[in-house]
Amino acid sequence: MKPVSQLPAVRVASSSVREPELAAAELARQLVHDNLGCVLFFCSVEYDLQKLGPALQKAFSGVRVYGCTSAGEITEQGYDRGCISAIGFDARYFAIDCALIRQLDRFTLQDAQGVIDQMLTTCRDASLAPVKGNTFAITLLDGLSSREELVLATLNAALGTIPQFGGSAGDDERLADTHVYYDGEFHCGAATVMLVNTPLDFRVFSTHHMEPLNEKLVVTRACPQSRTVYELNAEPAAEVYARAVGVSLDELDRKVFALRPLGVRVGGNYFVRSIQRVNPDRSLTFYCAVETGIVMTAMAPGSLLDSVRTQIEASERVVGTPLVTLGCDCFLRRLEAELTGQSDAVSEFLKAHRVVGFNTYGEQFNGMHITQTFTGVVIGQPEFST
């Protein structure tokens, strides 16, 4: 008997063409086939998004297309910038449904349960595999909405045992406007959640390489809504942080933030809380939620490449030769790789292990919003009949 299909269960594509219609057409040439069921993409905000949205819808007529803007792309060739990276899923191996969440601050558990139940129905109707053990969720959120924690916790409660990962949309480090893409349009202040059901083996994972130091900083005054810490140890936050990492207040910049973040210990594990900026009043604004009373720990980088290698290779031992790995890699990790001369090595590793994805403004894993982390899913090859 011949193999079930000579086509891979996923195809990956990328385009650096700047004209939206031509870029969409180039992606379609690489991805479209008779059984294409869904496309997931990540794009630079250097594109004219008002033109790119309908161009993608037209190029992939009849195919569901979802995605978001990025702070850097991961293509089949490794790290890239100013382009579009995309994955096409074969409907014979993947049952996928997606929902748009518009009002992030009003998203209730009842809303989440309704969204998840509808998508579960779609997956069950496809009859590819039982939901339990064969389903995962991908979340993409407006990276400047400051609502990730609320939405993720609510979704996690509705998902139950279904593993979830994702990333916050970026805008090439401009920190101005980030977007998710749904139904032919780019949306601000919104999120998408995708449910993926597949008979293929997969493993969802998350890892970071930051190691705790001895310095402890107590948040003594903060505004959770704006993610701003005004005081650490009852002193201006920026002054305390600068002392803790051994630099002057004037030297605080994104390079320092990338190499010396703070962390919060939860259940025996440290989760990174990256700093976005220093404000004129010497407060610090973070990419993740911070609250008065939490204890933060100064962190320092371990081996950036070893941490992701350990997780991906462990996943490959579980699922076998990877079909693809969908990765959400914090833009601050990429910045660190560039600052320390590791960018080429990391890029080559991602290429060798078939990683496709994007650089994010924050990562998501099983209901938690985290930063300076690499999270994703490794999907194994299908076993063709012979």
Short mmCIF file of C-alpha atoms in Angstrom, two decimals:
data_model
loop_
_atom_site.label_atom_id
_atom_site.label_comp_id
_atom_site.label_asym_id
_atom_site.label_seq_id
_atom_site.Cartn_x
_atom_site.Cartn_y
_atom_site.Cartn_z
CA MET A 1 0.00 0.00 0.00
CA LYS A 2 1.22 3.50 -0.80
CA PRO A 3 1.76 6.04 2.00
CA VAL A 4 -1.36 7.87 3.16
CA SER A 5 0.08 11.07 1.72
CA GLN A 6 3.27 12.23 0.11
CA LEU A 7 2.61 15.69 1.56
CA PRO A 8 3.82 16.53 5.06
CA ALA A 9 1.17 17.06 7.71
CA VAL A 10 2.42 20.63 8.00
CA ARG A 11 4.14 22.96 5.60
CA VAL A 12 6.18 25.98 6.66
CA ALA A 13 6.70 29.15 4.66
CA SER A 14 8.12 32.64 4.90
CA SER A 15 8.22 35.81 2.84
CA SER A 16 10.35 38.94 3.01
CA VAL A 17 8.50 40.64 0.15
CA ARG A 18 7.21 43.95 1.50
CA GLU A 19 4.23 44.46 -0.82
CA PRO A 20 1.30 42.82 1.07
CA GLU A 21 -0.44 41.29 -1.94
CA LEU A 22 2.80 39.81 -3.27
CA ALA A 23 3.81 38.53 0.17
CA ALA A 24 0.45 36.83 0.67
CA ALA A 25 0.66 35.28 -2.80
CA GLU A 26 4.17 33.99 -2.08
CA LEU A 27 3.02 32.36 1.15
CA ALA A 28 0.07 30.79 -0.66
CA ARG A 29 2.37 29.30 -3.30
CA GLN A 30 4.34 27.58 -0.56
CA LEU A 31 1.43 26.42 1.59
CA VAL A 32 -1.71 25.80 -0.46
CA HIS A 33 -2.69 22.24 -1.30
CA ASP A 34 -5.97 20.35 -1.53
CA ASN A 35 -6.08 19.43 2.17
CA LEU A 36 -4.88 22.69 3.71
CA GLY A 37 -7.16 23.38 6.66
CA CYS A 38 -5.59 26.24 8.61
CA VAL A 39 -2.71 28.74 8.45
CA LEU A 40 -1.01 30.35 11.43
CA PHE A 41 1.35 33.26 10.76
CA PHE A 42 3.51 35.84 12.52
CA CYS A 43 4.47 39.10 10.85
CA SER A 44 6.48 42.26 11.30
CA VAL A 45 4.59 45.54 11.75
CA GLU A 46 6.71 46.95 8.94
CA TYR A 47 3.94 45.62 6.70
CA ASP A 48 0.91 47.75 5.88
CA LEU A 49 -1.49 45.76 8.05
CA GLN A 50 -4.62 47.32 6.53
CA LYS A 51 -3.59 45.86 3.19
CA LEU A 52 -2.02 42.65 4.49
CA GLY A 53 -5.19 41.54 6.29
CA PRO A 54 -7.47 41.27 3.25
CA ALA A 55 -4.57 40.14 1.07
CA LEU A 56 -4.08 37.05 3.25
CA GLN A 57 -7.80 36.37 3.28
CA LYS A 58 -7.89 36.53 -0.52
CA ALA A 59 -4.74 34.44 -1.04
CA PHE A 60 -6.06 31.69 1.26
CA SER A 61 -9.68 31.76 0.16
CA GLY A 62 -11.68 29.09 1.99
CA VAL A 63 -8.88 28.45 4.51
CA ARG A 64 -8.95 29.72 8.08
CA VAL A 65 -6.04 32.09 8.75
CA TYR A 66 -4.95 33.29 12.21
CA GLY A 67 -1.87 35.07 13.51
CA CYS A 68 -0.35 38.12 15.17
CA THR A 69 2.30 40.77 14.83
CA SER A 70 5.73 40.04 16.25
CA ALA A 71 8.94 41.44 17.68
CA GLY A 72 10.98 39.26 15.34
CA GLU A 73 10.22 36.10 13.41
CA ILE A 74 11.49 32.50 13.49
CA THR A 75 11.42 30.98 10.02
CA GLU A 76 12.62 27.68 8.63
CA GLN A 77 16.03 29.38 8.37
CA GLY A 78 16.14 30.45 12.03
CA TYR A 79 15.91 34.01 13.35
CA ASP A 80 14.71 36.68 10.93
CA ARG A 81 13.23 40.19 10.97
CA GLY A 82 10.90 42.26 8.83
CA CYS A 83 9.17 39.24 7.32
CA ILE A 84 6.26 36.82 7.67
CA SER A 85 6.63 33.29 9.04
CA ALA A 86 3.75 30.86 8.53
CA ILE A 87 2.65 27.28 9.13
CA GLY A 88 0.01 25.43 7.14
CA PHE A 89 -1.84 22.56 8.85
CA ASP A 90 -3.23 19.59 6.88
CA ALA A 91 -6.89 18.99 7.76
CA ARG A 92 -6.33 15.23 7.67
CA TYR A 93 -4.08 15.50 10.72
CA PHE A 94 -5.29 18.61 12.52
CA ALA A 95 -8.78 19.69 13.56
CA ILE A 96 -8.46 23.37 14.48
CA ASP A 97 -10.93 25.97 15.61
CA CYS A 98 -10.26 29.51 16.81
CA ALA A 99 -12.16 32.24 18.62
CA LEU A 100 -11.62 35.98 18.95
CA ILE A 101 -11.86 37.60 22.38
CA ARG A 102 -12.58 41.31 22.00
CA GLN A 103 -13.23 42.76 25.45
CA LEU A 104 -10.35 41.39 27.46
CA ASP A 105 -11.25 43.17 30.69
CA ARG A 106 -14.79 41.74 30.63
CA PHE A 107 -13.89 38.14 29.79
CA THR A 108 -15.65 35.91 32.32
CA LEU A 109 -15.42 32.22 33.14
CA GLN A 110 -18.83 31.78 31.54
CA ASP A 111 -17.50 33.40 28.36
CA ALA A 112 -14.44 31.17 28.41
CA GLN A 113 -16.48 28.02 28.95
CA GLY A 114 -18.73 28.90 26.02
CA VAL A 115 -15.73 29.56 23.75
CA ILE A 116 -13.97 26.32 24.70
CA ASP A 117 -17.12 24.18 24.47
CA GLN A 118 -17.83 25.45 20.94
CA MET A 119 -14.29 24.69 19.79
CA LEU A 120 -14.35 21.26 21.42
CA THR A 121 -17.49 20.49 19.45
CA THR A 122 -15.69 21.41 16.22
CA CYS A 123 -12.78 19.14 17.13
CA ARG A 124 -15.03 16.23 18.07
CA ASP A 125 -17.01 16.58 14.86
CA ALA A 126 -13.80 16.16 12.83
CA SER A 127 -13.35 12.68 14.39
CA LEU A 128 -9.57 12.73 14.10
CA ALA A 129 -8.72 11.77 17.68
CA PRO A 130 -10.26 11.74 21.16
CA VAL A 131 -10.06 15.15 22.84
CA LYS A 132 -8.31 13.85 25.96
CA GLY A 133 -4.56 13.58 25.46
CA ASN A 134 -4.76 14.73 21.84
CA THR A 135 -5.59 18.42 22.17
CA PHE A 136 -3.71 21.59 23.01
CA ALA A 137 -4.53 25.31 22.99
CA ILE A 138 -2.56 28.22 21.50
CA THR A 139 -3.23 31.72 22.79
CA LEU A 140 -2.17 34.96 21.10
CA LEU A 141 -2.84 38.23 22.95
CA ASP A 142 -2.36 41.91 22.35
CA GLY A 143 1.05 42.36 23.96
CA LEU A 144 0.31 45.88 25.23
CA SER A 145 -3.14 45.20 26.66
CA SER A 146 -1.98 44.47 30.24
CA ARG A 147 -4.81 41.95 30.43
CA GLU A 148 -2.93 38.71 29.80
CA GLU A 149 -3.17 37.43 33.38
CA LEU A 150 -6.95 37.86 33.58
CA VAL A 151 -7.65 36.22 30.22
CA LEU A 152 -5.19 33.36 30.70
CA ALA A 153 -6.40 32.44 34.19
CA THR A 154 -10.00 32.43 32.95
CA LEU A 155 -9.19 30.32 29.91
CA ASN A 156 -7.11 27.92 31.96
CA ALA A 157 -10.04 27.22 34.24
CA ALA A 158 -12.22 26.41 31.22
CA LEU A 159 -9.55 24.28 29.50
CA GLY A 160 -9.12 21.97 32.46
CA THR A 161 -6.43 19.40 31.66
CA ILE A 162 -5.86 20.61 28.07
CA PRO A 163 -2.31 22.06 27.88
CA GLN A 164 -1.98 25.65 26.70
CA PHE A 165 0.85 27.86 25.50
CA GLY A 166 1.22 31.03 23.48
CA GLY A 167 2.72 34.47 23.16
CA SER A 168 1.91 38.14 23.37
CA ALA A 169 1.95 39.95 20.04
CA GLY A 170 4.81 42.41 19.43
CA ASP A 171 5.52 45.39 17.23
CA ASP A 172 9.25 45.20 16.48
CA GLU A 173 10.08 46.73 19.88
CA ARG A 174 8.21 49.98 19.16
CA LEU A 175 5.85 49.42 22.13
CA ALA A 176 3.07 51.30 20.35
CA ASP A 177 0.49 48.95 18.78
CA THR A 178 0.29 45.17 18.72
CA HIS A 179 -2.30 43.11 16.86
CA VAL A 180 -3.88 39.69 16.57
CA TYR A 181 -5.36 38.53 13.26
CA TYR A 182 -8.77 36.91 12.88
CA ASP A 183 -11.35 36.69 10.10
CA GLY A 184 -9.38 38.80 7.64
CA GLU A 185 -8.58 41.68 10.01
CA PHE A 186 -5.92 42.77 12.50
CA HIS A 187 -7.35 43.62 15.93
CA CYS A 188 -5.94 45.66 18.83
CA GLY A 189 -6.97 45.07 22.45
CA ALA A 190 -7.99 41.52 21.60
CA ALA A 191 -6.87 37.91 21.81
CA THR A 192 -7.34 34.67 19.93
CA VAL A 193 -7.45 31.16 21.32
CA MET A 194 -6.93 28.18 19.03
CA LEU A 195 -7.82 24.63 19.92
CA VAL A 196 -5.78 22.01 18.07
CA ASN A 197 -6.80 18.34 18.03
CA THR A 198 -4.48 15.82 16.38
CA PRO A 199 -3.68 12.10 16.38
CA LEU A 200 0.02 13.02 16.16
CA ASP A 201 2.20 12.89 19.25
CA PHE A 202 3.09 16.26 20.76
CA ARG A 203 4.61 17.78 23.88
CA VAL A 204 3.95 21.30 25.19
CA PHE A 205 6.90 22.76 27.09
CA SER A 206 8.29 25.94 28.63
CA THR A 207 11.80 26.87 29.74
CA HIS A 208 13.94 29.80 30.83
CA HIS A 209 17.64 30.09 31.63
CA MET A 210 17.62 32.68 34.39
CA GLU A 211 19.09 31.67 37.74
CA PRO A 212 18.26 33.25 41.12
CA LEU A 213 20.78 35.35 43.05
CA ASN A 214 20.68 36.20 46.74
CA GLU A 215 19.26 39.72 46.45
CA LYS A 216 15.60 39.91 47.55
CA LEU A 217 13.42 42.93 46.74
CA VAL A 218 10.00 43.42 48.33
CA VAL A 219 7.39 45.32 46.33
CA THR A 220 6.16 47.90 48.83
CA ARG A 221 4.04 50.03 46.47
CA ALA A 222 2.68 49.05 43.08
CA CYS A 223 -0.20 49.52 40.64
CA PRO A 224 -1.19 46.08 39.24
CA GLN A 225 -3.37 47.61 36.50
CA SER A 226 -0.46 49.46 34.90
CA ARG A 227 2.15 46.88 35.98
CA THR A 228 4.12 49.66 37.61
CA VAL A 229 6.22 49.27 40.77
CA TYR A 230 6.79 52.56 42.57
CA GLU A 231 8.75 51.27 45.53
CA LEU A 232 11.00 48.33 46.29
CA ASN A 233 12.07 47.92 49.91
CA ALA A 234 10.26 51.22 50.62
CA GLU A 235 12.56 53.19 48.28
CA PRO A 236 12.14 54.38 44.67
CA ALA A 237 12.01 51.18 42.62
CA ALA A 238 14.51 52.14 39.92
CA GLU A 239 17.12 53.18 42.48
CA VAL A 240 16.85 49.91 44.39
CA TYR A 241 16.94 47.83 41.22
CA ALA A 242 19.98 49.71 39.89
CA ARG A 243 21.88 49.07 43.12
CA ALA A 244 20.90 45.42 43.09
CA VAL A 245 22.29 44.85 39.59
CA GLY A 246 25.36 47.05 40.11
CA VAL A 247 24.75 49.91 37.69
CA SER A 248 23.89 53.58 38.02
CA LEU A 249 20.36 54.86 37.55
CA ASP A 250 21.37 56.52 34.26
CA GLU A 251 22.66 53.20 32.90
CA LEU A 252 19.33 51.39 33.14
CA ASP A 253 18.22 50.42 29.64
CA ARG A 254 16.81 47.46 27.74
CA LYS A 255 20.22 45.75 27.69
CA VAL A 256 20.36 45.77 31.50
CA PHE A 257 16.73 44.64 31.67
CA ALA A 258 17.47 41.72 29.31
CA LEU A 259 20.51 40.50 31.22
CA ARG A 260 19.38 41.20 34.78
CA PRO A 261 15.63 40.64 35.21
CA LEU A 262 13.79 39.96 38.43
CA GLY A 263 11.92 36.78 39.27
CA VAL A 264 9.07 35.59 41.49
CA ARG A 265 9.09 32.19 43.18
CA VAL A 266 5.85 30.26 42.81
CA GLY A 267 5.53 26.69 44.03
CA GLY A 268 9.27 26.15 44.16
CA ASN A 269 9.92 27.48 40.66
CA TYR A 270 11.11 30.91 39.59
CA PHE A 271 9.17 32.84 36.95
CA VAL A 272 10.83 35.83 35.32
CA ARG A 273 9.32 39.31 35.61
CA SER A 274 10.99 41.46 32.96
CA ILE A 275 11.18 45.24 33.19
CA GLN A 276 9.83 47.28 30.29
CA ARG A 277 11.02 50.78 31.20
CA VAL A 278 12.11 53.29 33.84
CA ASN A 279 9.62 56.12 34.33
CA PRO A 280 10.44 59.78 35.13
CA ASP A 281 9.34 59.29 38.76
CA ARG A 282 11.89 56.44 39.12
CA SER A 283 9.20 53.78 39.08
CA LEU A 284 9.53 50.63 36.96
CA THR A 285 6.95 49.31 34.51
CA PHE A 286 7.00 45.56 33.90
CA TYR A 287 5.80 43.27 31.10
CA CYS A 288 3.98 41.05 33.63
CA ALA A 289 1.67 41.64 36.55
CA VAL A 290 3.23 42.83 39.81
CA GLU A 291 1.50 43.46 43.13
CA THR A 292 2.32 45.08 46.43
CA GLY A 293 3.73 42.56 48.88
CA ILE A 294 5.37 40.10 46.50
CA VAL A 295 9.04 39.24 46.96
CA MET A 296 11.18 39.56 43.85
CA THR A 297 14.56 37.94 43.39
CA ALA A 298 17.42 39.31 41.31
CA MET A 299 18.20 36.93 38.43
CA ALA A 300 21.22 36.34 36.20
CA PRO A 301 21.46 34.40 32.93
CA GLY A 302 22.67 30.84 32.75
CA SER A 303 23.16 29.15 29.37
CA LEU A 304 20.53 30.47 26.98
CA LEU A 305 21.07 27.76 24.38
CA ASP A 306 21.40 24.85 26.80
CA SER A 307 18.04 25.54 28.42
CA VAL A 308 16.07 25.42 25.19
CA ARG A 309 18.15 22.51 23.87
CA THR A 310 17.34 20.48 26.98
CA GLN A 311 13.58 20.99 26.62
CA ILE A 312 13.35 20.47 22.87
CA GLU A 313 15.57 17.38 22.86
CA ALA A 314 13.60 15.95 25.79
CA SER A 315 10.40 16.57 23.81
CA GLU A 316 11.86 14.87 20.76
CA ARG A 317 12.66 11.79 22.82
CA VAL A 318 8.95 11.63 23.64
CA VAL A 319 7.42 12.38 20.20
CA GLY A 320 10.22 11.18 17.91
CA THR A 321 11.54 13.07 14.90
CA PRO A 322 9.79 16.45 14.93
CA LEU A 323 7.36 17.40 12.21
CA VAL A 324 7.59 20.97 13.44
CA THR A 325 8.12 22.86 16.67
CA LEU A 326 5.98 25.96 17.13
CA GLY A 327 7.95 28.30 19.37
CA CYS A 328 7.20 31.52 21.26
CA ASP A 329 10.53 33.09 22.19
CA CYS A 330 10.72 36.27 24.27
CA PHE A 331 12.26 39.18 22.38
CA LEU A 332 14.51 39.83 25.40
CA ARG A 333 16.04 36.37 24.98
CA ARG A 334 16.85 37.23 21.40
CA LEU A 335 18.30 40.56 22.51
CA GLU A 336 20.49 38.73 25.01
CA ALA A 337 21.66 36.33 22.31
CA GLU A 338 22.62 39.30 20.13
CA LEU A 339 24.40 41.11 22.99
CA THR A 340 26.40 38.03 23.98
CA GLY A 341 27.28 36.82 20.48
CA GLN A 342 25.06 33.72 20.64
CA SER A 343 22.49 34.74 18.05
CA ASP A 344 23.91 32.67 15.18
CA ALA A 345 24.28 29.56 17.34
CA VAL A 346 20.72 29.83 18.65
CA SER A 347 19.41 30.48 15.15
CA GLU A 348 21.17 27.42 13.77
CA PHE A 349 19.78 25.28 16.57
CA LEU A 350 16.24 26.48 15.86
CA LYS A 351 16.72 25.75 12.17
CA ALA A 352 18.09 22.26 12.82
CA HIS A 353 15.14 21.38 15.07
CA ARG A 354 12.46 22.68 12.71
CA VAL A 355 11.34 25.52 14.96
CA VAL A 356 8.96 28.10 13.47
CA GLY A 357 7.37 30.94 15.43
CA PHE A 358 8.00 34.45 16.69
CA ASN A 359 9.62 36.69 19.28
CA THR A 360 7.04 37.82 21.81
CA TYR A 361 6.33 40.53 24.39
CA GLY A 362 5.50 37.79 26.90
CA GLU A 363 4.90 34.06 26.92
CA GLN A 364 1.98 31.99 28.13
CA PHE A 365 2.01 28.54 29.65
CA ASN A 366 -0.88 26.69 31.29
CA GLY A 367 -2.64 29.86 32.40
CA MET A 368 0.45 31.80 33.45
CA HIS A 369 1.86 34.94 31.83
CA ILE A 370 5.66 34.89 31.95
CA THR A 371 8.61 36.63 30.29
CA GLN A 372 12.13 35.85 29.07
CA THR A 373 10.94 32.33 28.41
CA PHE A 374 10.82 29.98 25.45
CA THR A 375 7.54 28.06 25.28
CA GLY A 376 5.96 25.97 22.56
CA VAL A 377 4.92 22.56 21.28
CA VAL A 378 6.96 19.85 19.55
CA ILE A 379 4.80 17.82 17.14
CA GLY A 380 5.95 14.40 15.97
CA GLN A 381 5.90 12.92 12.48
CA PRO A 382 2.88 10.93 11.29
CA GLU A 383 3.33 7.20 10.85
CA PHE A 384 2.44 6.49 7.22
CA SER A 385 0.96 3.13 6.31
CA THR A 386 3.08 1.03 3.95
#
